[in-house]
CSV table of C-alpha atoms and ligand atoms in Angstrom, one decimal:
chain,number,residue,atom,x,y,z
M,1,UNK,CA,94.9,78.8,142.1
M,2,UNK,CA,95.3,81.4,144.9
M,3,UNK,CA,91.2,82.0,145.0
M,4,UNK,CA,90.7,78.4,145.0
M,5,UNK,CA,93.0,78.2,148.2
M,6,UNK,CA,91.2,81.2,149.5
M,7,UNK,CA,87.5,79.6,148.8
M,8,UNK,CA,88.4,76.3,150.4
M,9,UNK,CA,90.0,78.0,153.3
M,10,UNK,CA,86.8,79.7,153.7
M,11,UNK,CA,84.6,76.8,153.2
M,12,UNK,CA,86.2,74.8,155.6
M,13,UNK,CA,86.2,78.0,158.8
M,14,UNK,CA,82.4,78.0,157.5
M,15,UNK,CA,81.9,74.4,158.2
M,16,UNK,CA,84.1,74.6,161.5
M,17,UNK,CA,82.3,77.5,163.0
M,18,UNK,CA,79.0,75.9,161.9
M,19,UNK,CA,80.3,72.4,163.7
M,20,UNK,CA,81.2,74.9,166.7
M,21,UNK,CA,77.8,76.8,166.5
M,22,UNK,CA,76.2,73.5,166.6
M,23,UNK,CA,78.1,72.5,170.5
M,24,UNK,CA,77.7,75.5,171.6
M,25,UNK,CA,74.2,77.0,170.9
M,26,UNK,CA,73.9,79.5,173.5
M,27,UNK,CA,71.5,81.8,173.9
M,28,UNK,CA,70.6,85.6,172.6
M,29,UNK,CA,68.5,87.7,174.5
M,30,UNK,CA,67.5,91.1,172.6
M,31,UNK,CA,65.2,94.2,173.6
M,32,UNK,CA,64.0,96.1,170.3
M,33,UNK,CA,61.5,99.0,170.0
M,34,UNK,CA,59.9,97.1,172.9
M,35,UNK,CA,59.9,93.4,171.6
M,36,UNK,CA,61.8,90.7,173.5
M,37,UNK,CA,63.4,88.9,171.1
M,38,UNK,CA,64.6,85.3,172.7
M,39,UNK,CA,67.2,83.1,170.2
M,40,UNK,CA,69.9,81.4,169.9
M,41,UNK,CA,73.4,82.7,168.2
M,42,UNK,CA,72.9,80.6,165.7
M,43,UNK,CA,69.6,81.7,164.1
M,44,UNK,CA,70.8,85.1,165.0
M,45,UNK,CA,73.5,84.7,162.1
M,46,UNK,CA,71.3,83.1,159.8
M,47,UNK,CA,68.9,86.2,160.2
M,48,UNK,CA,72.0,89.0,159.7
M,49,UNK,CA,73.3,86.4,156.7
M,50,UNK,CA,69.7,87.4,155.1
M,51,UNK,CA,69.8,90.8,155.7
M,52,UNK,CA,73.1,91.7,154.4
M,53,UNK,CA,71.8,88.9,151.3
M,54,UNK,CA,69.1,91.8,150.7
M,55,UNK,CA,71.1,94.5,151.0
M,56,UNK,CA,73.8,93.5,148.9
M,57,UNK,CA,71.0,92.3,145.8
M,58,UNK,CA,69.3,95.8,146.6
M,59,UNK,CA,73.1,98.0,146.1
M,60,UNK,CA,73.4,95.8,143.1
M,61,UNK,CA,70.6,96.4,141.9
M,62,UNK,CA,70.6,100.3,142.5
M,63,UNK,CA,74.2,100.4,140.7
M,64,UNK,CA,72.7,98.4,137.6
M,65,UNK,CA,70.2,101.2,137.2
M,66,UNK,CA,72.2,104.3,137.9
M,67,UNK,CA,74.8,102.7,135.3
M,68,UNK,CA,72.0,101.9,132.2
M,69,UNK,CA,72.1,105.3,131.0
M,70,UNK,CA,75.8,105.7,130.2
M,71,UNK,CA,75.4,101.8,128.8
M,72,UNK,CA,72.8,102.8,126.1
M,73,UNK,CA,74.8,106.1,125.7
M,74,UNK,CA,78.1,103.9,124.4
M,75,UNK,CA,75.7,102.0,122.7
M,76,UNK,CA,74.4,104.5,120.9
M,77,UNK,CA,77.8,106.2,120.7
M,78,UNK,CA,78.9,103.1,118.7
M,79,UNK,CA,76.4,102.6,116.3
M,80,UNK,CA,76.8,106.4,115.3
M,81,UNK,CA,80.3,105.5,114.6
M,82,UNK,CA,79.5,102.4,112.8
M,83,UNK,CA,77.0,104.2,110.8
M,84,UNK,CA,79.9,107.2,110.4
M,85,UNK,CA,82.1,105.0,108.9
M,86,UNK,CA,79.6,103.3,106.5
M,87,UNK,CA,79.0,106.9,105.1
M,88,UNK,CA,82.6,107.5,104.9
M,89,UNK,CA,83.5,104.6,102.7
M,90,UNK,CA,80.7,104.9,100.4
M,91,UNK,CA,81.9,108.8,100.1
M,92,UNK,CA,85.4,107.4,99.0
M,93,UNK,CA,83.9,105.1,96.4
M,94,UNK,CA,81.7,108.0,95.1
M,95,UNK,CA,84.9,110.0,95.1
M,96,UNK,CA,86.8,107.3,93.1
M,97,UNK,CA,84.0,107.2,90.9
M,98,UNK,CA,84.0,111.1,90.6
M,99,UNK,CA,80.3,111.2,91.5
M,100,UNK,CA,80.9,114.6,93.1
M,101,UNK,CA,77.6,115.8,94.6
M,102,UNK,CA,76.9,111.9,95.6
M,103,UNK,CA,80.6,111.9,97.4
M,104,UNK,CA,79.4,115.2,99.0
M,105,UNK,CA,76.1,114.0,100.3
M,106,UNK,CA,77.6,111.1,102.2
M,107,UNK,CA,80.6,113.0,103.5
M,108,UNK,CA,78.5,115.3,104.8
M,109,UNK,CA,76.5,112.8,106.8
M,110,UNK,CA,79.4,110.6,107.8
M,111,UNK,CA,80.6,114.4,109.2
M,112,UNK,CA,77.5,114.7,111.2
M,113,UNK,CA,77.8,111.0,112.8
M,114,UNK,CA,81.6,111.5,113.6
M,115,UNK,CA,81.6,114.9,113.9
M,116,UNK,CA,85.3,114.8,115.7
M,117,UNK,CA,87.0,112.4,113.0
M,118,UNK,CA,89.7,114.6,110.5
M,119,UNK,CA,89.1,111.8,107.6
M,120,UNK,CA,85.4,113.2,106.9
M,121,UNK,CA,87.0,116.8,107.3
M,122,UNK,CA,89.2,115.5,104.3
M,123,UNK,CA,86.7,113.4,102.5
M,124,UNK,CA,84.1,117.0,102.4
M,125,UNK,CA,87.4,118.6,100.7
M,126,UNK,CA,87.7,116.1,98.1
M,127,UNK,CA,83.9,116.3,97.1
M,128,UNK,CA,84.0,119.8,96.7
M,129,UNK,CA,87.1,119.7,95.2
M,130,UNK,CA,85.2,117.3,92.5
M,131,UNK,CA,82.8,119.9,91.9
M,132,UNK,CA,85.1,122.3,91.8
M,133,UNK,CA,83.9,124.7,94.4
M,134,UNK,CA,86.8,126.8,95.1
M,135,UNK,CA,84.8,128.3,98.6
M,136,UNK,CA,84.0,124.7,100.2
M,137,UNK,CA,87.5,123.6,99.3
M,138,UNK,CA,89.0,126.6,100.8
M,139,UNK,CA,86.6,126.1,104.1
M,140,UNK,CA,87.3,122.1,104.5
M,141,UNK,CA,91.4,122.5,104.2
M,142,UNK,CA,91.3,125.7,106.1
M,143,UNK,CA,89.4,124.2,108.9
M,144,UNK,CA,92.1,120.5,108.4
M,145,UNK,CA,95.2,123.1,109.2
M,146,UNK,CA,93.4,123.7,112.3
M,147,UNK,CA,93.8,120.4,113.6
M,148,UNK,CA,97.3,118.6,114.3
M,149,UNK,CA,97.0,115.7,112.6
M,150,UNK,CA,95.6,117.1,109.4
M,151,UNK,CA,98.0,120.3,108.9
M,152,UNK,CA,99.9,119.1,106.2
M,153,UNK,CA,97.1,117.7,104.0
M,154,UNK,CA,95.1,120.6,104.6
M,155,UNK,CA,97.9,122.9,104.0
M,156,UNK,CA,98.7,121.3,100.7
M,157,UNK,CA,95.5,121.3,99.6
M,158,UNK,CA,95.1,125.0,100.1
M,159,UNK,CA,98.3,125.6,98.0
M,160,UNK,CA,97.0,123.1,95.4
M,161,UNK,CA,93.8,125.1,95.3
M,162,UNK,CA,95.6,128.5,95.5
M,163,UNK,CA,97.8,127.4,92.6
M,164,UNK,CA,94.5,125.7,90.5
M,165,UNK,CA,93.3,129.5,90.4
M,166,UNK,CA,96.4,131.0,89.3
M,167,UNK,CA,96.8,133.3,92.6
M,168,UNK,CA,100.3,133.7,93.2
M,169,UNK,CA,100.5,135.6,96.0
M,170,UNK,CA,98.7,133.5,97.9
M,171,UNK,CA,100.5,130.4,96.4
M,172,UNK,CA,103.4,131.8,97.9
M,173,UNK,CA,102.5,132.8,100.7
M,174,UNK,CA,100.9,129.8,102.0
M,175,UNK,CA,104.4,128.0,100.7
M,176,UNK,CA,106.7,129.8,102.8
M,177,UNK,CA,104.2,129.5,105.6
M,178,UNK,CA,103.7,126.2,105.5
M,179,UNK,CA,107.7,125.2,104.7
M,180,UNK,CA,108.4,127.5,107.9
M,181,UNK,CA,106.0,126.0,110.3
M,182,UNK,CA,107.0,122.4,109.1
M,183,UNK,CA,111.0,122.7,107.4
M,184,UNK,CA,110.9,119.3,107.6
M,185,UNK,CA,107.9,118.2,105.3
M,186,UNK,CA,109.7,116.7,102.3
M,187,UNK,CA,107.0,118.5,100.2
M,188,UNK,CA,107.0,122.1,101.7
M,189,UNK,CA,110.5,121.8,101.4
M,190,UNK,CA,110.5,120.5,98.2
M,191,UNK,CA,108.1,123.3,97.2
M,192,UNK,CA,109.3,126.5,98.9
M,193,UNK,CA,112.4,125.8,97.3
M,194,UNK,CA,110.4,125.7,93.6
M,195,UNK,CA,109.1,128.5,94.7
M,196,UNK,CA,112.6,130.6,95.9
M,197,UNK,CA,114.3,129.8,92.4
M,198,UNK,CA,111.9,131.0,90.6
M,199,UNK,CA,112.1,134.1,92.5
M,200,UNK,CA,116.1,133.9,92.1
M,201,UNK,CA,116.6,133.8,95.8
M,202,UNK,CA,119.5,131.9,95.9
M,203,UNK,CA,120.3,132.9,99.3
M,204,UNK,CA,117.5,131.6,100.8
M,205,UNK,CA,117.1,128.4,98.3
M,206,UNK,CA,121.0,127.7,99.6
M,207,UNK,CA,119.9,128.3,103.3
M,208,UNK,CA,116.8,125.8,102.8
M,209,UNK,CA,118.6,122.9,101.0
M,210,UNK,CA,121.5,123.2,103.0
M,211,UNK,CA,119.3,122.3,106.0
M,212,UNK,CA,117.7,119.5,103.7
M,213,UNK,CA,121.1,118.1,103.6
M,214,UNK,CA,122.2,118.3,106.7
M,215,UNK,CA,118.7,117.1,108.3
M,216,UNK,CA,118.4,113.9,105.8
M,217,UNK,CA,115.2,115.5,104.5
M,218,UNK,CA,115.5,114.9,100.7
M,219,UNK,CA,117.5,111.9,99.2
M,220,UNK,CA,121.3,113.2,99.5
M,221,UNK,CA,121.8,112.8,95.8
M,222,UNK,CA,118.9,115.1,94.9
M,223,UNK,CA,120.1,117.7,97.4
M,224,UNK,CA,123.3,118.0,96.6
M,225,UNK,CA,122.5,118.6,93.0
M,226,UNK,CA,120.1,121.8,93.7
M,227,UNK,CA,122.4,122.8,96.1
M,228,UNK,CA,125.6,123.0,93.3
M,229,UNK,CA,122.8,124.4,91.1
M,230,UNK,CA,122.1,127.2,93.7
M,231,UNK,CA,125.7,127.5,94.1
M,232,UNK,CA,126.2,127.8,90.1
M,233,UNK,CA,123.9,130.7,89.5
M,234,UNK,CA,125.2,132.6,92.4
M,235,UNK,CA,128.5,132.5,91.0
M,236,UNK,CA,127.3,134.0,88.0
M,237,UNK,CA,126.1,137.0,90.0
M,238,UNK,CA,130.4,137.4,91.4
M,239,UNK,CA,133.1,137.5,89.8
M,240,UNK,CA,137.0,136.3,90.1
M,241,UNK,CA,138.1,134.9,93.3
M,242,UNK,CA,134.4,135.0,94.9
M,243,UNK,CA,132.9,132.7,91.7
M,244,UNK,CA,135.7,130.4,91.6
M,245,UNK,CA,135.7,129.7,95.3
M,246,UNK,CA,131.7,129.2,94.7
M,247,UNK,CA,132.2,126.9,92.2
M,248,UNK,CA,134.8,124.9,93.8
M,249,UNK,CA,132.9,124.3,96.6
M,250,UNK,CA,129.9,123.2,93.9
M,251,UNK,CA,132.2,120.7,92.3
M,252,UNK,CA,133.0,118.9,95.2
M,253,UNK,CA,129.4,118.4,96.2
M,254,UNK,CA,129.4,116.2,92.9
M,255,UNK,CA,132.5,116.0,90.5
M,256,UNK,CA,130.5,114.5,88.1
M,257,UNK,CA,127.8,117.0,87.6
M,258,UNK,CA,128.0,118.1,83.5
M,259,UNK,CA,127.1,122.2,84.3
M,260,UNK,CA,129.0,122.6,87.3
M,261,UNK,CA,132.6,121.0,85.9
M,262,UNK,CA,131.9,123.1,82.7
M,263,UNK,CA,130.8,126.4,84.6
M,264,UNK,CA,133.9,125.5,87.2
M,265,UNK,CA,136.1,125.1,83.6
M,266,UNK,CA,135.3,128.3,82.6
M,267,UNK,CA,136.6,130.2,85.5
M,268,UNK,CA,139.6,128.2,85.7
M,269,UNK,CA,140.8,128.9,82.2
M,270,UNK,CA,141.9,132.6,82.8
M,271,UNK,CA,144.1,131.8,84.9
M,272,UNK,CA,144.6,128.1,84.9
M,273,UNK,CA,143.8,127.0,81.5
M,274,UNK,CA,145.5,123.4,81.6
M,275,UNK,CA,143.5,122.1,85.1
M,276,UNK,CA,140.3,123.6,83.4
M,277,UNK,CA,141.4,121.3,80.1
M,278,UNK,CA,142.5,118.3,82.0
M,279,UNK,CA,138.8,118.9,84.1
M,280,UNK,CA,136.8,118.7,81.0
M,281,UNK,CA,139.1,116.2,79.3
M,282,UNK,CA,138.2,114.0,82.3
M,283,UNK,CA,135.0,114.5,82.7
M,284,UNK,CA,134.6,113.8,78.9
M,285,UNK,CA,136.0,110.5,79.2
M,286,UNK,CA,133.6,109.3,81.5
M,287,UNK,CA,130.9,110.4,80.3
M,288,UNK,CA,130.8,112.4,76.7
M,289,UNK,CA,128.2,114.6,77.0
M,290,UNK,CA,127.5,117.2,74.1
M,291,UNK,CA,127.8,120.3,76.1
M,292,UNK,CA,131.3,119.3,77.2
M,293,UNK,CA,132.3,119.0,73.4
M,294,UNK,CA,131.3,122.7,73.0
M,295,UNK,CA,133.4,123.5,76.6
M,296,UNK,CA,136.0,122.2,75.4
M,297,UNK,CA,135.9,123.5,71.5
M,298,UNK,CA,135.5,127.5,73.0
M,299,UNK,CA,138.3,126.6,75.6
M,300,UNK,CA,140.8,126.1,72.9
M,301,UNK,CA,139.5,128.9,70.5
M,302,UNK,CA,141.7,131.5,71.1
M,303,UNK,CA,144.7,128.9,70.5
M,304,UNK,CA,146.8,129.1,67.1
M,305,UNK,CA,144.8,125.9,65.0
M,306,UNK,CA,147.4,123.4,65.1
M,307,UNK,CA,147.5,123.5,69.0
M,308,UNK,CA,143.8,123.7,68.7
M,309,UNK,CA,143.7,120.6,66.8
M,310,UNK,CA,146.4,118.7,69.2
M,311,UNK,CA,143.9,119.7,72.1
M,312,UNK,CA,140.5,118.2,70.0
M,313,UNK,CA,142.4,115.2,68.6
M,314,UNK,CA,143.8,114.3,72.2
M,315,UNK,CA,140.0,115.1,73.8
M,316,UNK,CA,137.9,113.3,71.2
M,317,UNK,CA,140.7,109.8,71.5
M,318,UNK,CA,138.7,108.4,73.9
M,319,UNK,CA,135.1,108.9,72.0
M,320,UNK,CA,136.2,108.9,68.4
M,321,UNK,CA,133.0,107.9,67.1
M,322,UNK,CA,130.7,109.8,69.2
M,323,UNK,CA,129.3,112.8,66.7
M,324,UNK,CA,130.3,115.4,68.5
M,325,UNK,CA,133.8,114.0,68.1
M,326,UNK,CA,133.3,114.0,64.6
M,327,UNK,CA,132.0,117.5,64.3
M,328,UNK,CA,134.8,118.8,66.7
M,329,UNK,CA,137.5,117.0,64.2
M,330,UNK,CA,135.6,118.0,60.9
M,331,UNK,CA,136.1,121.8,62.7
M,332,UNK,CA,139.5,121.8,63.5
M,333,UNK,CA,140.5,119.8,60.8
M,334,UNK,CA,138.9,123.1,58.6
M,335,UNK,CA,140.8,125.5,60.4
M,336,UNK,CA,143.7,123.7,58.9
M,337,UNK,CA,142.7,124.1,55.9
M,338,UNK,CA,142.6,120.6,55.2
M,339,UNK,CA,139.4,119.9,53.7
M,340,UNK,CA,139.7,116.2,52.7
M,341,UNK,CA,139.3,115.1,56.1
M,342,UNK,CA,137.1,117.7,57.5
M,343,UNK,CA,134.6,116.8,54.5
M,344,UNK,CA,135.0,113.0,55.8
M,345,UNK,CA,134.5,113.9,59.5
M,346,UNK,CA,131.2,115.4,58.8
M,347,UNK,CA,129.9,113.6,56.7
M,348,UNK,CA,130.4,110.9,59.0
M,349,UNK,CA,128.7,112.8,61.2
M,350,UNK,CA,126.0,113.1,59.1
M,351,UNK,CA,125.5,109.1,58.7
M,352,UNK,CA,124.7,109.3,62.5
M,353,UNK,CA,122.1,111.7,62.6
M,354,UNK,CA,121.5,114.7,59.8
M,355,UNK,CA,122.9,117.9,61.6
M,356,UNK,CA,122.8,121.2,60.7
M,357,UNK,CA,126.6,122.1,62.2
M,358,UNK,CA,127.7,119.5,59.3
M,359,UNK,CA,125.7,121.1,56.6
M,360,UNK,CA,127.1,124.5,57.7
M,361,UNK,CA,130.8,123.1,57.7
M,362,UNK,CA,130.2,121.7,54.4
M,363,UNK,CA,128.7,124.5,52.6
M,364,UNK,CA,131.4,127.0,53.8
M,365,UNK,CA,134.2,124.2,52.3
M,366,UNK,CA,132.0,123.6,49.6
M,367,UNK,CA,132.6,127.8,49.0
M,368,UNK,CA,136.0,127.6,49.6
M,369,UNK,CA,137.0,124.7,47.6
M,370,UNK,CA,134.9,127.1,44.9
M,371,UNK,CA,132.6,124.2,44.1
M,372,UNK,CA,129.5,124.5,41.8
M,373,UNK,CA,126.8,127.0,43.0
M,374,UNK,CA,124.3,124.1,43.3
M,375,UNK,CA,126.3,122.2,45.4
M,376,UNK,CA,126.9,125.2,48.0
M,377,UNK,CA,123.2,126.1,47.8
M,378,UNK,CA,122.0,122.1,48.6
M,379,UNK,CA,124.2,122.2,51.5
M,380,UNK,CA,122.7,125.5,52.6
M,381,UNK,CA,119.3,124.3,51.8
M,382,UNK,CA,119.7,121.1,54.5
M,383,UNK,CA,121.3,122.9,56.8
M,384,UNK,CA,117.8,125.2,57.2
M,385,UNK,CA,116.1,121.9,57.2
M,386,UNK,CA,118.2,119.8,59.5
M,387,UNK,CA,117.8,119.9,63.4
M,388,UNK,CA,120.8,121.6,65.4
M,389,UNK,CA,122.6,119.5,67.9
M,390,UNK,CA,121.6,120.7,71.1
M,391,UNK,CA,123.5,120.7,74.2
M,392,UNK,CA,120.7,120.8,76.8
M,393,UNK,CA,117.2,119.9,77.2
M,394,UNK,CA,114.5,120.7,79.6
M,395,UNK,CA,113.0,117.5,80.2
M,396,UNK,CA,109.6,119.5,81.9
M,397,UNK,CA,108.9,121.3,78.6
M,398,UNK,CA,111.6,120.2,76.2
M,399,UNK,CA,113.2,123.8,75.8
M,400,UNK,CA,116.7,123.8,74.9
M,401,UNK,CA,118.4,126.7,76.5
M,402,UNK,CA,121.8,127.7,74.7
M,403,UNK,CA,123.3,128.0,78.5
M,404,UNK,CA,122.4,125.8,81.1
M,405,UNK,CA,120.4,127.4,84.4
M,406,UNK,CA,119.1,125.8,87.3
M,407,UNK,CA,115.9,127.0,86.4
M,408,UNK,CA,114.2,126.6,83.1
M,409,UNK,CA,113.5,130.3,81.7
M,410,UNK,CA,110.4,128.4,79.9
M,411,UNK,CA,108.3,126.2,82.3
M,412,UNK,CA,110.4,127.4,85.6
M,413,UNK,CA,111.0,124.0,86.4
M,414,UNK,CA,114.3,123.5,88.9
M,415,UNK,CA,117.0,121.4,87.6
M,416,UNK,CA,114.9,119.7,84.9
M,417,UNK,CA,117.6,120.9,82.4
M,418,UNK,CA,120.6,118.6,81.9
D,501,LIG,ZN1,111.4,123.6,81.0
């Protein structure tokens, strides 16, 4: 709007001055390398208006040329790209395909059309990954963690490589390097820590989930669970006032967490043996895991067998059926010395899965009732045949650990045992 004021603005001092020109011709008189020159104003304008015409087209025209280069330079720039990127998608289908040496051939072109781009750095890694050439691998990420952008990848793919070979060292090494340079990568931090229990550093692994937690940098839940795992085996490593206070501060990360309520039971009972009761009794309740029944069973051992049997029969009320309920019963119903009801307990047990604590309870009534040989020696027999109950499984490897540790003592995995 304001150009087309401007232009008719223009037009119309144009047309004015013109009108003006045209009343008042006058005349120029001009001496010029000798010439006389003898015209009026008005042709004198037209003639400047044509020069500065020509000179205007001729600086156009200079411009135009000075400027073609750097035009067929982006040009050419572009079409490299375009061409870079072709090669680097066909390399990502070859690498999906696991055509390794065909991935490799066009990673390596698309690197030599975009030269600067981080994707063909990591596309280069991939292929040689493929054909598993342990030096190119090395070479691709090494060069990735030299660039911003691409640290992390590159540094995981070193540690991937580094762990593919079995080298430890180095596996650990680049670990710690990597979780210190970036403590808040949810995967360096995830693995340095891995990598600190299985050393049983629990100093360290406390320090580093500790600032997980308080930085939000792994879900809360999962945090706070390593961390009262962490906090468990240390406790193992003190004694007295310094465990308990340990394991305190574990169980209120989580008061439902199975190991720490039964490791913070056990160093409550020497000194306060009904809270460490009333703590797995509660527990229990909620939720009746096996290795709670077995808490529970060695907390009342040293009792005389009919407060024993109070304690189990109060404990198993709210999960009567549950087999370890059954097995607890059949137990202290034994030390009773009545063997009527122990019999029953397990053999109810028995009906729920075949167990090899119920064979061993019957056989040893089955000998003290003084029954047939062939009756003791059946039950003995199933009992070698039947599973045991276990109270804790690795689910990495499937071990079944007597105790429970943070950190399986057959595949290493940390807190895969519950
Ligand atoms: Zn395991």
């Amino acid at each position: 709007m304001i150009r087309k004021i401007f232009a008719t603005a223009f037009l119309i001092a144009l047309i004015a001055g013109a009108v003006w020109l045209a009343d008042n011709q006058g005349n120029v008189s001009l001496i010029w390398l000798g010439y006389e020159i003898q015209t009026s104003v008005a042709v004198l304008l037209g003639a400047a208006s044509i020069v500065f015409v020509i000179l205007a087209l001729g600086l156009y025209f200079l411009l135009t040329l000075a400027h073609f280069p750097l035009h067929w330079r982006d040009r050419h720039r572009l079409k490299r790209q375009q061409q870079g990127i072709d090669y680097a998608g066909k390399a990502l289908l070859a690498l999906a395909s696991q055509q390794g040496d065909l991935a490799e051939s066009f990673a390596k072109k698309a690197h030599g059309l975009l030269s600067e781009h981080s994707l063909t750095l990591l596309l280069q890694a991939q292929a040689a990954q493929l054909q598993q050439n342990t030096a190119a691998t090395t070479r691709f990420y090494t060069e990735m963690t030299k660039r911003p952008e691409t640290t992390a990848l590159g540094m995981r793919g070193l540690i991937t490589n580094a762990r593919k070979t079995n080298d430890t060292n180095t596996t650990q090494k680049l670990i710690t390097d990597f979780y210190y340079a970036h403590p808040e990568n949810v995967w360096a931090t995830e693995n340095f820590v891995q990598e600190i229990v299985k050393q049983k550093n629990w100093d360290a692994a406390e320090q580093a989930i500790t600032n997980t937690l308080t930085k939000k940098i792994l879900p809360r839940a999962v945090a706070q669970q390593a961390l009262q795992g962490v906090l468990l085996e240390k406790s193992r490593l003190l004694s007295g006032s310094e465990a308990l206070a340990l394991l305190e501060r574990a169980f209120n990360l989580d008061k439902k967490n199975i190991p720490t309520v039964i490791e913070f039971a056990h160093a409550l009972l020497p000194t306060q043996e009904a809270r460490a009761r009333t703590l797995l009794y509660k527990t229990w309740k909620k939720n009746p895991h096996p290795a709670l029944a077995t808490a529970f069973q060695a907390s009342v051992e040293m009792l005389e067998p009919f407060a024993a049997y109070k304690h189990i029969k109060y404990f198993t009320a709210p999960h009567v059926k549950n087999i370890n309920s059954l097995l607890l019963l059949a137990a202290a119903e034994f030390s009773l010395g009545i063997l009527g009801r122990a019999t029953d307990f397990a053999e109810k047990s028995l009906k729920i899965t075949p167990n090899r604590t119920a064979y061993t309870l019957l056989q040893k009534m089955a000998e003290q009732g003084n029954k047939p040989k062939n009756i003791t020696e059946k039950y003995a027999l199933e009992a070698q045949q039947a599973a045991p109950l276990h109270d804790w499984t690795c689910h990495a490897c499937g071990n079944h650990p007597v105790t429970w540790h943070a950190v399986c003592d057959s595949c290493d995995g940390f807190m895969t045992t519950s």
